[in-house]
Amino acid sequence: MNLTDMVRSFAAERIRPAAEDLDATERFPAEIYQGMGELGLFGITVPEADGGSGGTVADYVTVMEELSYGYASIADQCGLVELVGSLLARFGTAEQKKTYLPDLLAGTKRCAYALTEPQAGSDLGALSTRARRDGDGWLLTGEKIYIHNAPVADFAMVLAVTDPEKRKRGGMSMFLVDTALPGVTRAYHEKKMGQRASQVGGFVFDEVRLPAHALLGEEGAGFGAVMSVLEKGRLGIAALANGISRAALDTAREHARSRRQFGKPIAEFQAVAFSLADMATDHAAARELIRHGADLLDGDADAGATCSMAKLFASEASIRTTSRAVQILGGAGFIRGVEAERLYRDARITTIYEGTSEVQRLIISRSLL
C-alpha cells in the first residue's frame, strides 16, 4: 500500500466517522493521534536518524490533504508536529532530541508553537516576550495568544526577545518550555468558529526560570530559524485547505446526484453542474501549485513566492468551494451536523493562519517588483 492509500484508508476508517462528534464536543482526539504516530504520520520530513519518516515535502503535502479530507483539525495537528519536529531535528542538541522527539513523533507528547502575541502576529519583529539571562539559565516573561495546543501541550517552542536592541536581526531566540514549570499559566481556552477539535489558547510566562539547555539552537538565531520552516508550513496549510475543498466537492456532488427537483436530479441543471465544475477546477489548480512548491523545496530551490501563491490560492479556493457546497445543498447546507456546514466553518481560518492572504500577496508582489 502506497502512502496516499495508507493515509486515505486511515482517514476513512478513523477520522471521518469521528469528525462530527469532534466538531460538536471540541474534544482532543488523543487516540487518533496515537494511531497516526504508530503509522509514522508525524514528522514526515524529519530524518529517520531522528525518528522521523525521512520523507519529502511532496510526501508531507500528500499526507496533509488526505488527513484534512477526513477532518481539518487532525491535519492541523500533523502540521504543528511537522514544524516543531523539523526545528528540533535541525537545531536541537542530542539531549533535546532524545528528550522530546520520540514521544512527540509517537503522538504521545503534545507540543505548542508559541509565536503570536497581542501586538505581534504577522509582524514577529514586534514581539515583547522577553528572555533574559539569570546565572546559568534564563528568566522568561511575556504572553502568547491564539496558540495551537496551548490548553493541552506538554511543552512549547517559544520565540522570545533576548536582545531588545537587535530584535529580529539577531536578538530573538527559541526556547523549549515545559508547561508544568512554575510561572507558566494556560491563560484561556478559545471557542472557535471551525476546526473546533484543534485546541487553541494562550500562555502567560511570569518569571519562568529556564535551564541553559532550554535554548533551542544558537542565541539570537531564533527569528531566522522559525522563518526557515515557514514555506513548508504554508504548503502544509495549502494542502489542508485543498483537502477541505475536495471534501466539499464530493459532498456537493453526491447531493446534486441524489436531490431531485422539478422531476430530475439537480445535477442536471446547468447552474449546479457549472458550480461543481468550478469547484473541481479550483481543487485541481491548487493541487498543481502545491505540488510545484513541494518540488521546489525538495530540490532546494527558491520556493518563497510559489509557496505563498499555493497558500493564497488554495485557502481562498477553499472558501469558494465550501460556499458553493452550502449553496448546492440549499437549506440542508445550513444545518449543524451536515458536512457542508462544518466544512464552510473549517475553511475560514485557512486564509488567516500561517500568514494571512494579505501577507502572501505582499510576499508575491515583492518577488515580482
Coordinates of C-alpha atoms in Angstrom, one line a residue:
M1 CA 0.0 0.0 0.0
N2 CA 1.5 3.4 -1.0
L3 CA 1.5 6.5 1.2
T4 CA -1.6 8.0 -0.3
D5 CA -3.7 4.8 0.0
M6 CA -2.5 4.3 3.6
V7 CA -3.4 7.8 4.8
R8 CA -6.7 7.7 2.8
S9 CA -7.7 4.4 4.4
F10 CA -6.8 5.8 7.9
A11 CA -8.8 8.9 7.3
A12 CA -11.8 6.9 6.0
E13 CA -11.7 4.4 8.9
R14 CA -10.6 6.5 11.9
I15 CA -11.1 10.2 11.1
R16 CA -14.2 10.8 9.0
P17 CA -16.5 8.8 11.3
A18 CA -15.4 10.9 14.3
A19 CA -15.4 14.3 12.6
E20 CA -19.0 15.3 13.5
D21 CA -18.6 14.3 17.2
L22 CA -15.2 16.1 17.4
D23 CA -16.7 19.3 15.9
A24 CA -19.6 19.2 18.4
T25 CA -17.6 18.3 21.5
E26 CA -14.3 20.1 20.7
R27 CA -12.5 17.1 22.2
F28 CA -8.8 16.5 21.8
P29 CA -8.7 13.1 20.0
A30 CA -5.6 11.6 21.6
E31 CA -6.4 8.1 20.3
I32 CA -6.4 9.2 16.7
Y33 CA -3.1 11.0 17.2
Q34 CA -1.6 7.9 18.8
G35 CA -2.7 5.9 15.7
M36 CA -1.1 8.4 13.4
G37 CA 2.1 8.1 15.4
E38 CA 2.0 4.3 15.0
L39 CA 1.8 4.8 11.2
G40 CA 4.6 7.3 11.1
L41 CA 2.4 10.2 10.1
F42 CA 4.1 12.7 12.4
G43 CA 7.4 14.2 11.3
I44 CA 7.1 13.2 7.7
T45 CA 10.2 15.1 6.6
V46 CA 12.1 14.6 9.9
P47 CA 15.2 12.4 9.1
E48 CA 15.0 8.7 10.0
A49 CA 18.0 9.2 12.2
D50 CA 16.0 11.4 14.4
G51 CA 13.0 9.1 14.5
G52 CA 11.0 10.6 11.6
S53 CA 9.8 9.2 8.4
G54 CA 12.6 10.7 6.3
G55 CA 10.1 11.7 3.6
T56 CA 9.9 14.6 1.2
V57 CA 7.9 17.8 1.2
A58 CA 5.8 16.2 -1.5
D59 CA 5.0 13.3 0.9
Y60 CA 4.1 15.8 3.6
V61 CA 1.6 17.7 1.5
T62 CA 0.0 14.4 0.3
V63 CA -0.5 13.4 4.0
M64 CA -1.9 16.8 4.9
E65 CA -4.5 16.8 2.1
E66 CA -5.7 13.2 2.9
L67 CA -5.9 13.9 6.6
S68 CA -7.8 17.1 6.0
Y69 CA -10.2 15.3 3.7
G70 CA -11.1 13.3 6.9
Y71 CA -11.2 16.4 9.2
A72 CA -9.0 19.5 9.0
S73 CA -8.3 19.6 12.8
I74 CA -6.5 16.3 12.5
A75 CA -4.3 17.6 9.7
D76 CA -3.7 20.8 11.7
Q77 CA -2.1 18.7 14.4
C78 CA 0.1 16.9 11.8
G79 CA 1.3 20.3 10.6
L80 CA 2.1 21.5 14.1
V81 CA 4.2 18.5 14.8
E82 CA 5.9 18.8 11.5
L83 CA 7.1 22.3 12.2
V84 CA 8.2 21.7 15.8
G85 CA 9.8 18.3 14.9
S86 CA 11.7 20.0 12.0
L87 CA 13.1 22.7 14.3
L88 CA 14.1 20.1 16.9
A89 CA 15.7 17.9 14.2
R90 CA 17.6 20.7 12.7
F91 CA 18.6 22.8 15.7
G92 CA 18.3 20.6 18.7
T93 CA 21.1 19.1 20.7
A94 CA 21.4 15.3 21.0
E95 CA 19.9 15.6 24.5
Q96 CA 17.0 17.8 23.4
K97 CA 16.2 15.4 20.6
K98 CA 16.3 12.4 23.0
T99 CA 14.0 14.2 25.4
Y100 CA 11.3 15.5 23.0
L101 CA 11.3 13.8 19.6
P102 CA 10.4 10.1 20.3
D103 CA 7.2 10.9 22.2
L104 CA 6.3 13.8 20.0
L105 CA 6.6 11.7 16.9
A106 CA 4.7 8.8 18.5
G107 CA 1.8 11.2 19.2
T108 CA 2.0 10.7 23.0
K109 CA 3.7 14.1 23.9
R110 CA 1.9 17.3 22.9
C111 CA 3.7 20.4 21.7
A112 CA 2.8 24.0 21.0
Y113 CA 4.4 26.5 18.7
A114 CA 4.3 29.8 20.6
L115 CA 4.9 32.8 18.4
T116 CA 1.8 35.1 18.3
E117 CA 1.3 37.8 20.9
P118 CA -1.4 40.5 21.5
Q119 CA 0.6 43.0 19.4
A120 CA 2.7 40.7 17.3
G121 CA 1.1 38.4 14.7
S122 CA 2.2 38.9 11.1
D123 CA 4.9 41.2 12.4
L124 CA 7.0 38.9 14.6
G125 CA 9.5 41.7 14.9
A126 CA 7.2 43.3 17.4
L127 CA 7.4 40.5 19.9
S128 CA 7.6 41.6 23.5
T129 CA 8.0 38.2 25.3
R130 CA 11.5 38.5 26.9
A131 CA 14.1 36.0 28.0
R132 CA 17.0 37.4 30.0
R133 CA 20.0 35.7 31.4
D134 CA 19.8 34.6 35.0
G135 CA 23.0 32.9 36.2
D136 CA 23.4 29.8 34.0
G137 CA 19.8 29.9 32.8
W138 CA 17.1 32.3 31.7
L139 CA 14.0 34.1 33.1
L140 CA 11.1 34.1 30.6
T141 CA 8.4 36.8 30.8
G142 CA 5.5 37.5 28.5
E143 CA 2.2 36.4 26.9
K144 CA 1.3 34.4 23.9
I145 CA -2.2 34.2 22.3
Y146 CA -4.0 32.0 19.7
I147 CA -1.5 29.2 20.2
H148 CA -2.5 25.8 18.8
N149 CA -2.4 23.1 21.6
A150 CA -1.8 25.6 24.4
P151 CA -4.6 24.1 26.5
V152 CA -3.1 20.6 26.3
A153 CA 0.6 21.0 25.5
D154 CA 3.3 19.3 27.5
F155 CA 5.9 21.7 26.1
A156 CA 6.1 24.7 23.9
M157 CA 8.6 26.1 21.5
V158 CA 8.6 29.8 22.5
L159 CA 10.1 32.6 20.5
A160 CA 11.4 35.4 22.8
V161 CA 13.5 38.5 22.6
T162 CA 16.9 38.1 24.1
D163 CA 18.5 41.3 22.8
P164 CA 16.0 44.2 22.5
E165 CA 18.5 46.3 20.5
K166 CA 18.8 43.7 17.8
R167 CA 15.4 42.0 17.9
K168 CA 14.8 40.0 14.7
R169 CA 18.3 40.9 13.4
G170 CA 20.0 38.6 15.9
G171 CA 18.1 39.4 19.0
M172 CA 15.4 36.6 19.2
S173 CA 15.9 33.1 20.4
M174 CA 13.9 29.8 20.6
F175 CA 13.3 28.1 23.9
L176 CA 11.8 24.7 24.8
V177 CA 9.5 25.4 27.7
D178 CA 7.9 22.6 29.7
T179 CA 4.4 23.8 30.6
A180 CA 4.5 22.3 34.1
L181 CA 7.2 24.7 35.2
P182 CA 6.4 27.3 37.9
G183 CA 5.2 30.6 36.4
V184 CA 3.7 29.0 33.3
T185 CA -0.1 29.6 33.1
R186 CA -2.5 28.4 30.5
A187 CA -4.4 31.7 30.2
Y188 CA -7.6 30.7 28.3
H189 CA -9.2 28.1 26.1
E190 CA -10.7 29.7 23.0
K191 CA -14.1 28.7 21.5
K192 CA -13.6 28.7 17.7
M193 CA -15.8 29.0 14.6
G194 CA -14.3 26.0 12.9
Q195 CA -11.6 23.3 13.3
R196 CA -13.0 23.0 16.7
A197 CA -11.1 20.0 17.8
S198 CA -7.8 21.9 17.4
Q199 CA -7.2 23.2 20.9
V200 CA -6.3 26.9 20.9
G201 CA -5.4 29.2 23.9
G202 CA -2.7 31.3 25.4
F203 CA 0.2 31.2 27.8
V204 CA 1.4 33.7 30.3
F205 CA 5.0 33.4 31.4
D206 CA 5.7 35.0 34.8
E207 CA 9.4 35.0 35.5
V208 CA 9.7 31.4 34.4
R209 CA 13.1 30.0 35.3
L210 CA 14.6 28.0 32.4
P211 CA 17.8 26.0 32.5
A212 CA 20.6 26.7 30.0
H213 CA 19.7 23.7 27.9
A214 CA 16.2 25.1 27.2
L215 CA 17.7 27.2 24.5
L216 CA 17.0 25.7 21.1
G217 CA 19.7 26.5 18.5
E218 CA 22.0 29.4 19.0
E219 CA 21.2 32.5 21.0
G220 CA 19.9 35.2 18.6
A221 CA 19.2 32.8 15.8
G222 CA 15.5 32.2 16.6
F223 CA 13.9 34.5 14.1
G224 CA 15.8 33.0 11.1
A225 CA 15.1 29.5 12.4
V226 CA 11.3 30.0 12.5
M227 CA 11.4 31.7 9.1
S228 CA 13.2 28.6 7.7
V229 CA 10.2 26.4 8.2
L230 CA 7.5 28.9 7.2
E231 CA 7.5 27.9 3.5
K232 CA 6.9 24.3 4.3
G233 CA 4.3 25.3 6.8
R234 CA 2.5 27.4 4.2
L235 CA 2.4 24.5 1.8
G236 CA 1.0 22.3 4.6
I237 CA -1.9 24.7 5.2
A238 CA -2.4 25.0 1.4
A239 CA -2.8 21.2 1.3
L240 CA -5.0 21.2 4.3
A241 CA -7.3 23.8 2.6
N242 CA -7.3 21.7 -0.5
G243 CA -8.4 18.6 1.5
I244 CA -11.4 20.7 2.6
S245 CA -12.1 21.7 -1.0
R246 CA -12.1 18.1 -2.1
A247 CA -14.4 17.1 0.7
A248 CA -16.8 20.0 -0.2
L249 CA -16.8 18.9 -3.9
D250 CA -17.5 15.3 -3.0
T251 CA -20.4 16.1 -0.6
A252 CA -21.9 18.6 -3.1
R253 CA -21.6 16.2 -6.0
E254 CA -23.3 13.4 -4.0
H255 CA -26.1 15.7 -3.0
A256 CA -26.5 17.0 -6.6
R257 CA -26.9 13.5 -7.9
S258 CA -29.4 12.4 -5.2
R259 CA -31.5 15.5 -4.7
R260 CA -34.4 15.8 -7.2
Q261 CA -36.3 18.9 -8.1
F262 CA -38.7 19.5 -11.0
G263 CA -38.6 15.8 -11.7
K264 CA -34.9 15.3 -12.1
P265 CA -31.6 15.4 -10.2
I266 CA -30.4 18.9 -9.5
A267 CA -27.0 17.9 -11.1
E268 CA -28.8 18.1 -14.4
F269 CA -29.4 21.8 -14.0
Q270 CA -26.6 23.8 -15.7
A271 CA -26.3 26.2 -12.8
V272 CA -25.4 23.4 -10.4
A273 CA -23.3 21.5 -12.9
F274 CA -21.2 24.6 -13.7
S275 CA -20.7 25.3 -9.9
L276 CA -19.4 21.7 -9.5
A277 CA -17.1 22.3 -12.5
D278 CA -15.7 25.5 -10.9
M279 CA -15.1 23.6 -7.6
A280 CA -13.2 20.8 -9.4
T281 CA -11.1 23.3 -11.3
D282 CA -10.2 25.2 -8.1
H283 CA -9.1 22.0 -6.4
A284 CA -7.1 20.8 -9.4
A285 CA -5.3 24.1 -9.8
A286 CA -4.5 24.4 -6.1
R287 CA -3.1 20.9 -6.1
E288 CA -0.7 21.7 -9.0
L289 CA 0.5 24.8 -7.3
I290 CA 1.1 22.9 -4.1
R291 CA 3.0 20.1 -5.9
H292 CA 5.1 22.7 -7.7
G293 CA 6.1 24.3 -4.4
A294 CA 6.9 20.9 -2.9
D295 CA 9.1 20.0 -5.8
L296 CA 11.0 23.3 -5.5
L297 CA 11.5 22.8 -1.7
D298 CA 12.6 19.2 -2.3
G299 CA 15.1 20.5 -4.8
D300 CA 16.4 23.2 -2.5
A301 CA 15.3 25.8 -5.0
D302 CA 13.9 29.3 -4.2
A303 CA 10.3 28.5 -3.4
G304 CA 9.1 31.6 -1.4
A305 CA 6.8 33.1 -3.9
T306 CA 5.5 29.8 -5.2
C307 CA 4.6 28.6 -1.6
S308 CA 2.8 31.9 -1.0
M309 CA 0.9 31.5 -4.2
A310 CA -0.1 28.0 -3.3
K311 CA -1.2 29.0 0.2
L312 CA -3.1 32.1 -1.1
F313 CA -4.9 30.3 -3.9
A314 CA -5.7 27.1 -2.1
S315 CA -7.0 28.8 1.0
E316 CA -9.2 31.3 -0.9
A317 CA -10.3 28.4 -3.1
S318 CA -11.5 26.5 -0.1
I319 CA -13.7 29.5 0.9
R320 CA -15.2 29.4 -2.6
T321 CA -15.7 25.6 -2.8
T322 CA -17.3 25.3 0.7
S323 CA -19.6 28.3 0.0
R324 CA -20.7 26.6 -3.3
A325 CA -21.2 23.3 -1.4
V326 CA -23.6 25.0 1.1
Q327 CA -25.4 26.7 -1.8
I328 CA -25.9 23.4 -3.7
L329 CA -27.2 21.7 -0.5
G330 CA -29.6 24.6 0.0
G331 CA -31.3 24.6 3.4
A332 CA -29.6 21.4 4.4
G333 CA -26.2 23.1 4.0
F334 CA -27.1 25.5 6.8
I335 CA -27.9 22.8 9.3
R336 CA -25.4 21.8 12.1
G337 CA -24.3 18.2 11.7
V338 CA -24.3 18.4 7.9
E339 CA -20.8 18.0 6.5
A340 CA -21.0 21.0 4.1
E341 CA -21.9 23.3 7.1
R342 CA -18.8 22.2 9.0
L343 CA -16.5 22.4 6.0
Y344 CA -17.7 26.0 5.5
R345 CA -16.6 26.9 9.0
D346 CA -13.4 24.9 8.9
A347 CA -12.2 26.6 5.8
R348 CA -12.4 30.1 7.1
I349 CA -9.2 30.1 9.2
T350 CA -7.1 28.9 6.3
T351 CA -6.8 32.4 4.8
I352 CA -5.5 33.7 8.2
Y353 CA -3.1 31.3 9.9
E354 CA 0.4 30.6 8.7
G355 CA 0.3 34.0 7.1
T356 CA -2.8 35.9 6.0
S357 CA -3.8 36.2 2.4
E358 CA -2.7 39.8 2.6
V359 CA 0.8 38.7 3.8
Q360 CA 1.0 36.2 0.9
R361 CA 0.1 38.9 -1.6
L362 CA 2.9 41.1 -0.1
I363 CA 5.5 38.3 -0.5
I364 CA 4.4 37.5 -4.1
S365 CA 4.3 41.2 -5.1
R366 CA 7.8 41.8 -3.7
S367 CA 9.1 38.9 -5.7
L368 CA 7.7 40.5 -8.8
L369 CA 8.9 44.0 -8.1

